PDB file of C-alpha atoms in Angstrom:
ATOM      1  CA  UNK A 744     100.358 117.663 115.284  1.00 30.00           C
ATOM      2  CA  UNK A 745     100.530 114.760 117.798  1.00 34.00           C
ATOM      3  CA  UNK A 746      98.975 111.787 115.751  1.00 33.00           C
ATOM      4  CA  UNK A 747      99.780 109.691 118.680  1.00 31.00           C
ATOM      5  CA  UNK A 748      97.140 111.679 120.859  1.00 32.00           C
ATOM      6  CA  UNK A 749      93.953 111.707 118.420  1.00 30.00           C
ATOM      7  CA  UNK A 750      94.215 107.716 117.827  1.00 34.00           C
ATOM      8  CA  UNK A 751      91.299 106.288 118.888  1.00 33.00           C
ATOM      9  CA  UNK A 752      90.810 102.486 118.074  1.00 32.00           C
ATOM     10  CA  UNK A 753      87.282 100.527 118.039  1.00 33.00           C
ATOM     11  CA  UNK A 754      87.265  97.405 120.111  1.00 35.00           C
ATOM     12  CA  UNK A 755      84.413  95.889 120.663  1.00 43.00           C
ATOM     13  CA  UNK A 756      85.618  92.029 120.918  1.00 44.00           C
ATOM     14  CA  UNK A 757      84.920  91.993 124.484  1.00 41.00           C
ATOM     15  CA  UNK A 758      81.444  93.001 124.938  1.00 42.00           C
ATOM     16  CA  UNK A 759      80.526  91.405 121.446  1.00 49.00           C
ATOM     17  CA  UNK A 760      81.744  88.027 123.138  1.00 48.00           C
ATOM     18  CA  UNK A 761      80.832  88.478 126.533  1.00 43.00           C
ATOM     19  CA  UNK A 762      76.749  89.277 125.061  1.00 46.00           C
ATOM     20  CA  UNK A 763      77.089  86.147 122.612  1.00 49.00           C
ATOM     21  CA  UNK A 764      78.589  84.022 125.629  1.00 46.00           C
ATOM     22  CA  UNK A 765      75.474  85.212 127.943  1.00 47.00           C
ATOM     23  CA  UNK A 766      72.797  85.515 125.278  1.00 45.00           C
ATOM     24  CA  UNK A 767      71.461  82.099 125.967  1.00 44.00           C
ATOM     25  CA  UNK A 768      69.461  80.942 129.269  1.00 44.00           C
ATOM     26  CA  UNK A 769      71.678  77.977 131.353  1.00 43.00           C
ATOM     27  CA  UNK A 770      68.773  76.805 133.812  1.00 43.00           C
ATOM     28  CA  UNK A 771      66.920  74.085 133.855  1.00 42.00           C
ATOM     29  CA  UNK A 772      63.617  73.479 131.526  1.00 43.00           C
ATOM     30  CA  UNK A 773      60.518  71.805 133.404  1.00 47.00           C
ATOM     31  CA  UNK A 774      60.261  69.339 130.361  1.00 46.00           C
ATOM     32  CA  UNK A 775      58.842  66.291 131.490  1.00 45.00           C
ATOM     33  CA  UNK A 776      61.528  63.369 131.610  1.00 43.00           C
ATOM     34  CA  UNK A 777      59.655  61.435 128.913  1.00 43.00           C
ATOM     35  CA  UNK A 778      59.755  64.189 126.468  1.00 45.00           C
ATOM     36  CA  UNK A 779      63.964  64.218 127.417  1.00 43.00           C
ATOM     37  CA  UNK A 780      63.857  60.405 126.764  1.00 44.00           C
ATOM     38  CA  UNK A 781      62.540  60.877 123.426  1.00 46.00           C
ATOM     39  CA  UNK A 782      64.538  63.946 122.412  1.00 49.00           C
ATOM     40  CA  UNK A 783      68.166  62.137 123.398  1.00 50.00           C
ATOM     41  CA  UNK A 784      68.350  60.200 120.166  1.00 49.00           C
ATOM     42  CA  UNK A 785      68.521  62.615 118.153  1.00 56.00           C
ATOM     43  CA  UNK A 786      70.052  65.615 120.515  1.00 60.00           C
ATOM     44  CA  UNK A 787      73.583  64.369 119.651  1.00 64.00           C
ATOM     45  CA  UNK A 788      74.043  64.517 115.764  1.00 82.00           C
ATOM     46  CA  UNK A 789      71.661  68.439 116.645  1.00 85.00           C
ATOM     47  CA  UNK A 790      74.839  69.429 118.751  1.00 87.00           C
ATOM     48  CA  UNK A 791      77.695  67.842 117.023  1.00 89.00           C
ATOM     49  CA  UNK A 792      76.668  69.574 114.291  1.00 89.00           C
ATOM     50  CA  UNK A 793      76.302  72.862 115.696  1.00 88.00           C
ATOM     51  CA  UNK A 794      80.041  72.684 117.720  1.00 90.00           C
ATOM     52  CA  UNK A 795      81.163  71.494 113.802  1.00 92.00           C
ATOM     53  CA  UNK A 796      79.582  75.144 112.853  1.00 92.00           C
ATOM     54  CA  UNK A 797      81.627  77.051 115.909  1.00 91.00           C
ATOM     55  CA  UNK A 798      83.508  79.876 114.011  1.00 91.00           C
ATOM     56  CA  UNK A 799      86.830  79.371 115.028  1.00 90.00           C
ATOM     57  CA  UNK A 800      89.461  82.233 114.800  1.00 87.00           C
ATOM     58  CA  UNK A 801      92.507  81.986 112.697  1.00 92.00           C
ATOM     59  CA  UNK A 802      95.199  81.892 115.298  1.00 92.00           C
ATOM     60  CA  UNK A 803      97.620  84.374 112.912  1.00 94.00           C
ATOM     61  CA  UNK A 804      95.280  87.019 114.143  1.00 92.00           C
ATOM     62  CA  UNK A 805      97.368  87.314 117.144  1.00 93.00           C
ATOM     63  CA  UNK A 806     100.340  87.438 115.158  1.00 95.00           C
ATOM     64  CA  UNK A 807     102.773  90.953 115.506  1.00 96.00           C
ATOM     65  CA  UNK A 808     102.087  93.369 112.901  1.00 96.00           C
ATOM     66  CA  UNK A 809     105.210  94.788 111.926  1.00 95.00           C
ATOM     67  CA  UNK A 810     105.865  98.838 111.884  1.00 95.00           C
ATOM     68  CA  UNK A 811     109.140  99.642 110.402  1.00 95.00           C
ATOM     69  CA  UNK A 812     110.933 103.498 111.710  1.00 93.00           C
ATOM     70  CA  UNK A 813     110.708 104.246 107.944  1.00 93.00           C
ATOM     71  CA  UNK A 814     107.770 106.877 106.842  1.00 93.00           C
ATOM     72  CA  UNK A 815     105.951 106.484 103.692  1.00 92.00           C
ATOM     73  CA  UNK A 816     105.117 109.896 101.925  1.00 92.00           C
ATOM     74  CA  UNK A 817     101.303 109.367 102.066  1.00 91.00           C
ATOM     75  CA  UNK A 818     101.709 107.480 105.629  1.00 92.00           C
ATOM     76  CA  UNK A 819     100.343 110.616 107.670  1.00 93.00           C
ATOM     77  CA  UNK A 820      97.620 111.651 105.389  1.00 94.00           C
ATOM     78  CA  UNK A 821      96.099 108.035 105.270  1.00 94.00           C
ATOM     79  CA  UNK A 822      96.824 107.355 109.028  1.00 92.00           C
ATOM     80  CA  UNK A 823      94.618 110.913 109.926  1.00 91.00           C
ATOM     81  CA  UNK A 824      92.313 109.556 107.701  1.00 91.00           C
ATOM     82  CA  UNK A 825      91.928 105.853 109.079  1.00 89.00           C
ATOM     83  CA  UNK A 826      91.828 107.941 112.647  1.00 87.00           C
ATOM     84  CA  UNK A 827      88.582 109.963 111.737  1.00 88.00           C
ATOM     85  CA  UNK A 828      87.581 106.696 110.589  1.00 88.00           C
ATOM     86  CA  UNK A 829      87.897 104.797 113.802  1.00 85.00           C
ATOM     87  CA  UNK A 830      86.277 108.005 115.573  1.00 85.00           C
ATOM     88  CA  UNK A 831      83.482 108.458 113.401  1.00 87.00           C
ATOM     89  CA  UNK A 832      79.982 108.988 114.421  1.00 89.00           C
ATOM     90  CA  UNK A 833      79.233 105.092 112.958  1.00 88.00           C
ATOM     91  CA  UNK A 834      82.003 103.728 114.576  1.00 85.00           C
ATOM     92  CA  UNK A 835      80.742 105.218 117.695  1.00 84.00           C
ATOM     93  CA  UNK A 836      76.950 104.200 116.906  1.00 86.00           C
ATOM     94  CA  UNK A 837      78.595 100.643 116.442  1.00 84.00           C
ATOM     95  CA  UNK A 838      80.065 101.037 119.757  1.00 82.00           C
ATOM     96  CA  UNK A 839      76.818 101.711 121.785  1.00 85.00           C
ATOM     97  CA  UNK A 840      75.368  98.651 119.970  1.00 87.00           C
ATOM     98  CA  UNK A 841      77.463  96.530 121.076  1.00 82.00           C
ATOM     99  CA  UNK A 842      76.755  98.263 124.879  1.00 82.00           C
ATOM    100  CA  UNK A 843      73.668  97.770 124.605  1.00 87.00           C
ATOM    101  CA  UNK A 844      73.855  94.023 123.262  1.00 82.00           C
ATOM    102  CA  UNK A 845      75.515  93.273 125.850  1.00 77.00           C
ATOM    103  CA  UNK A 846      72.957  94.839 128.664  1.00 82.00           C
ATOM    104  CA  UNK A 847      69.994  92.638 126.656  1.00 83.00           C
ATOM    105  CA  UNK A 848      72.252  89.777 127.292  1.00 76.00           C
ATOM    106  CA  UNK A 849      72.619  90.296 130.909  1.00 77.00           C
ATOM    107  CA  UNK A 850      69.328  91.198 131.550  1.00 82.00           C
ATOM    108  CA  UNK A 851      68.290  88.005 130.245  1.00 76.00           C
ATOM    109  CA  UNK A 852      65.845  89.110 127.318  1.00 82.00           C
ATOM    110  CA  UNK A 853      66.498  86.210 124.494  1.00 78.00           C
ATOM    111  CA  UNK A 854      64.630  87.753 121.795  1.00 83.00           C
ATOM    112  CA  UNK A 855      65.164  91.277 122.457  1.00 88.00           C
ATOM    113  CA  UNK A 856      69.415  90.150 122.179  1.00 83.00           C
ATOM    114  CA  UNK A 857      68.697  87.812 119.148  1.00 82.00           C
ATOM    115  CA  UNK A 858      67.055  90.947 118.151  1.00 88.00           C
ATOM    116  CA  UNK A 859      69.899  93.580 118.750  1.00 86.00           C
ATOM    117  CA  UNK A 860      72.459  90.787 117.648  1.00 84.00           C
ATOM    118  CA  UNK A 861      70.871  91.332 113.859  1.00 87.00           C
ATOM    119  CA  UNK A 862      71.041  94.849 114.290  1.00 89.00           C
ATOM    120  CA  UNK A 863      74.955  94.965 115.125  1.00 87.00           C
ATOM    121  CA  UNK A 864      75.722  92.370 112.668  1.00 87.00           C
ATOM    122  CA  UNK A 865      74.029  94.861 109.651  1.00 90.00           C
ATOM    123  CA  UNK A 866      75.891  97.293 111.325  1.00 90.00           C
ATOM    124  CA  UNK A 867      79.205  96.023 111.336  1.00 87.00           C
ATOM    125  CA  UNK A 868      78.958  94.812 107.136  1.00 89.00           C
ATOM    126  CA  UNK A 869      78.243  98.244 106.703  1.00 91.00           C
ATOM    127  CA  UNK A 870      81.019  99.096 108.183  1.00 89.00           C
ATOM    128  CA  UNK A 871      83.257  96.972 106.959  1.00 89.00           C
ATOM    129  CA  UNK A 872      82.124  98.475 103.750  1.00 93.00           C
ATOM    130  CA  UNK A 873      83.125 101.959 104.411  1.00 92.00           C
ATOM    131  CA  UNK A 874      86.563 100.951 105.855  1.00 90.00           C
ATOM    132  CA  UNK A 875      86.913  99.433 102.058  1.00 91.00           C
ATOM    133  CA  UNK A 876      85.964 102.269 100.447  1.00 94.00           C
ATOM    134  CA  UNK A 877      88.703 104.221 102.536  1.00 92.00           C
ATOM    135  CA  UNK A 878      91.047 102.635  99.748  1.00 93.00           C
ATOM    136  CA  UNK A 879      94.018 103.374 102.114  1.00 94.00           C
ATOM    137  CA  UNK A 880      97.521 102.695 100.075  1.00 93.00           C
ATOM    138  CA  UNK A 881      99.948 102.215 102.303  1.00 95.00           C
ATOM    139  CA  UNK A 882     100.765  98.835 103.595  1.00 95.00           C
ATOM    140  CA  UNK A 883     101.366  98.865 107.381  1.00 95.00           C
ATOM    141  CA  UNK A 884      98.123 101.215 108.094  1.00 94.00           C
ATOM    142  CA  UNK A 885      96.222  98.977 105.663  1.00 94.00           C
ATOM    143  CA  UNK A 886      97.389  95.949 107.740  1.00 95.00           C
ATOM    144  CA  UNK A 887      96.304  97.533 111.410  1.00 92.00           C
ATOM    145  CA  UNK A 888      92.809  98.274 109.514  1.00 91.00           C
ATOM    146  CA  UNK A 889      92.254  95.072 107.956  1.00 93.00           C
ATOM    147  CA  UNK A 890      93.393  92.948 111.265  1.00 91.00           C
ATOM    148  CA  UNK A 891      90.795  95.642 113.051  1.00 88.00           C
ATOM    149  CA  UNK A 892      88.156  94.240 110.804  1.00 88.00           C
ATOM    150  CA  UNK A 893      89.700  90.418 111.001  1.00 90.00           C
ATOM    151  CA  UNK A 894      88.691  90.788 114.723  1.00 87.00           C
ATOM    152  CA  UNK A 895      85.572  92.387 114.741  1.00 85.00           C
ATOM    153  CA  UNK A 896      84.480  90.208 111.766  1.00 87.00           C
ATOM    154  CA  UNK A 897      85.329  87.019 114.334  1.00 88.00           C
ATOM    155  CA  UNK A 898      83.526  88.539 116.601  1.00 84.00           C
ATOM    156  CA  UNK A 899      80.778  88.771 114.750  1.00 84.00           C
ATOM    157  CA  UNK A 900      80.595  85.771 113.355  1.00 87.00           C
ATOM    158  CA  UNK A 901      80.004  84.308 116.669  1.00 83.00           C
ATOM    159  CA  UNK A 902      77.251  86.486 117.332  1.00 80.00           C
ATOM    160  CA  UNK A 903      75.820  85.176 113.762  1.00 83.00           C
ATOM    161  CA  UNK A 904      76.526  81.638 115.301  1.00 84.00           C
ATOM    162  CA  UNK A 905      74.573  82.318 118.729  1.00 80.00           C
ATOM    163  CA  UNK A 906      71.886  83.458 116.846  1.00 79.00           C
ATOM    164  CA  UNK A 907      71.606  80.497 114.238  1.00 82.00           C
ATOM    165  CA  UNK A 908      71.756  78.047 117.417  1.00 81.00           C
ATOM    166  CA  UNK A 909      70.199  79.734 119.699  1.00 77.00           C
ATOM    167  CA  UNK A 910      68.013  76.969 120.896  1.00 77.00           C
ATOM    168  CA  UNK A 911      70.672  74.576 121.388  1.00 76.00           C
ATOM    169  CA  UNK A 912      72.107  77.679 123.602  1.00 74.00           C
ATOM    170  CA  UNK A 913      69.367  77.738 125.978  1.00 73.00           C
ATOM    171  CA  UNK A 914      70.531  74.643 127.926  1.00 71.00           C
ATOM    172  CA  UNK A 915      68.192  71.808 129.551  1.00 73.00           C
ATOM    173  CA  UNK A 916      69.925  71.016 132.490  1.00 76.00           C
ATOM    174  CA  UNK A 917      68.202  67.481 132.637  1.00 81.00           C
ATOM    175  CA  UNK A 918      69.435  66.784 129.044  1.00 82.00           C
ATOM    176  CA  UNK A 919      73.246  65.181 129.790  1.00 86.00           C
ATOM    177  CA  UNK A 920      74.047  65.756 125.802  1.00 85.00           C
ATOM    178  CA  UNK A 921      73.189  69.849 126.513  1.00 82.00           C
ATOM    179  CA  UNK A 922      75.258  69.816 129.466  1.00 85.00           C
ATOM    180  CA  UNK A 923      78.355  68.247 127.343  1.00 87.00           C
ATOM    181  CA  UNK A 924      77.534  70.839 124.310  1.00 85.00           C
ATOM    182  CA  UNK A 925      77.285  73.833 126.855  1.00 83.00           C
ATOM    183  CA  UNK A 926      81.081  72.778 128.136  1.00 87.00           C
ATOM    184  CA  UNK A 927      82.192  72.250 124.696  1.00 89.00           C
ATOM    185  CA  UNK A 928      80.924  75.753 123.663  1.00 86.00           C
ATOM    186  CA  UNK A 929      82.038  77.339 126.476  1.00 84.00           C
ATOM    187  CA  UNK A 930      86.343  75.940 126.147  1.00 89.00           C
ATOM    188  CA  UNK A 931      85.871  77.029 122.434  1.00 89.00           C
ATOM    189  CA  UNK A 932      83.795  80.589 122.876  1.00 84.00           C
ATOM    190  CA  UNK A 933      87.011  81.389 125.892  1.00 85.00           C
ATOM    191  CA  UNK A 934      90.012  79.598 123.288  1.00 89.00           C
ATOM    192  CA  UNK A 935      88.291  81.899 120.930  1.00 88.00           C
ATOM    193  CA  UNK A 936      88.072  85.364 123.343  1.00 84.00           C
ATOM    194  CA  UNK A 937      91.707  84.279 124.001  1.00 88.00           C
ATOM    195  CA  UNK A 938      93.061  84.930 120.417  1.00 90.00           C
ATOM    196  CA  UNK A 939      91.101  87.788 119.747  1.00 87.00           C
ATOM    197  CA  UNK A 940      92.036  90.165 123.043  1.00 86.00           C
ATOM    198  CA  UNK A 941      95.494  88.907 121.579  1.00 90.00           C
ATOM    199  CA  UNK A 942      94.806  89.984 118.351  1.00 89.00           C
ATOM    200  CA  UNK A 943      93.153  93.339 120.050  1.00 86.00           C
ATOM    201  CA  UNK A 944      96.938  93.694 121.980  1.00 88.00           C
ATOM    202  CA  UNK A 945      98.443  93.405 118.473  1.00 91.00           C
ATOM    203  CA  UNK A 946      96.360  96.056 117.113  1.00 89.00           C
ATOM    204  CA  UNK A 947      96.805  98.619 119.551  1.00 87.00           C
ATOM    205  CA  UNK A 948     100.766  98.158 119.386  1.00 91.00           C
ATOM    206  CA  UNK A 949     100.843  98.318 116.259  1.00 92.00           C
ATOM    207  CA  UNK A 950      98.664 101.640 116.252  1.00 89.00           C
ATOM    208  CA  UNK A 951     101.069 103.123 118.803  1.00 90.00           C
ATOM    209  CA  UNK A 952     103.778 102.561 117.034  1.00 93.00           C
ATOM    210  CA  UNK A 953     102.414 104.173 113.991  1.00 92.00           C
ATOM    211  CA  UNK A 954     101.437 107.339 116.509  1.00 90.00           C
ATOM    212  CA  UNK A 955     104.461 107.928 117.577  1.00 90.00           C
ATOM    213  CA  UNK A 956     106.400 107.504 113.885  1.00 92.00           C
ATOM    214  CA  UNK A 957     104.359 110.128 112.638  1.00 90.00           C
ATOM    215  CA  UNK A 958     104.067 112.011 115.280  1.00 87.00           C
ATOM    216  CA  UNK A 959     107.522 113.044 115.220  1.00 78.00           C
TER     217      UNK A 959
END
């Protein structure tokens, strides 16, 4: 049997970030510029607290994950079954989600994203759940699995994130402390994309090499 060939992986960093980065509305409010006046005072400690909140990723995520040559004698049985896992019909429901997230986003439909952004997040806890339950023993599949759900669970804390500060998200262009927050969000949402499509090339070396070692 040719392990190698029936791998499949689910990666869903990139459109999870891509809908959180677009889910809120950059343009300009037609707030009157007494109302902007009045809000500045307190618009500063409302951002600084919410770039304090930014879930940043744990730069070891992008770390190698070492696969020795050496086979374990439950290695192919767990690996087949972390496989079926990764291919399942709720990893692919997961995988339209996050699709279709990322079409809401794009489209520009706030509360039907904030919406679908709940949905996923449910989704992905229940997932995480079942990959748990797996109970898979040996240590170098268990450590591709659990730095699949590392990412994804990054990933999905900045869509919790988006969602909790989703007003300070849709940006006032008039207001010059929303324009500074926007920047700010934007250099840590791409630092954070950064590590995790590393972390994602980790992963699927790590699940090649494990292919081809017991594929053999």
């Amino acid at each position: 049997m040719n392990v190698l060939n029936k791998f499949g992986m689910l990666i869903l960093t990139a459109s999870l970030l891509t809908a959180c980065g677009d889910s809120g509305n950059k343009g300009s409010s037609d707030k009157p510029a007494e109302q902007v006046a009045q809000s500045e005072s307190s618009s500063d400690n409302k951002y600084e607290k919410a770039l304090s909140e930014f879930p940043e990723a744990d730069p070891k995520l992008a770390e190698p994950i070492v696969i020795s040559d050496k086979k374990s004698p439950e290695g192919l049985a767990e690996l087949q079954k972390f496989i079926h896992f990764t291919t399942s019909e709720e990893a692919q429901n997961i995988g339209k989600m996050g699709q279709e997230l990322q079409q809401l986003a794009r489209q520009g439909k706030e509360a039907e994203t904030l919406d679908q952004m709940k949905k996923l997040t449910d989704a992905l806890e229940q997932f995480h759940q079942s990959a748990i339950a797996l109970d898979i023993k040996d240590p170098e599949i268990k450590a591709v699995m659990d730095r699949t759900l590392q990412v994804s669970s990054a990933a999905n804390n900045l869509m919790i994130y988006a969602g909790k500060y989703s007003s300070e998200l849709t940006i006032d262009g008039k207001d010059k402390d929303a324009v500074k927050f926007a920047k700010d969000f934007q250099e840590k949402s791409q630092k954070l994309q950064e590590t995790l499509r590393a972390a994602n090339q980790e992963v699927e070396k790590a699940a090649t090499a494990l292919g081809k070692k017991y594929s053999q």
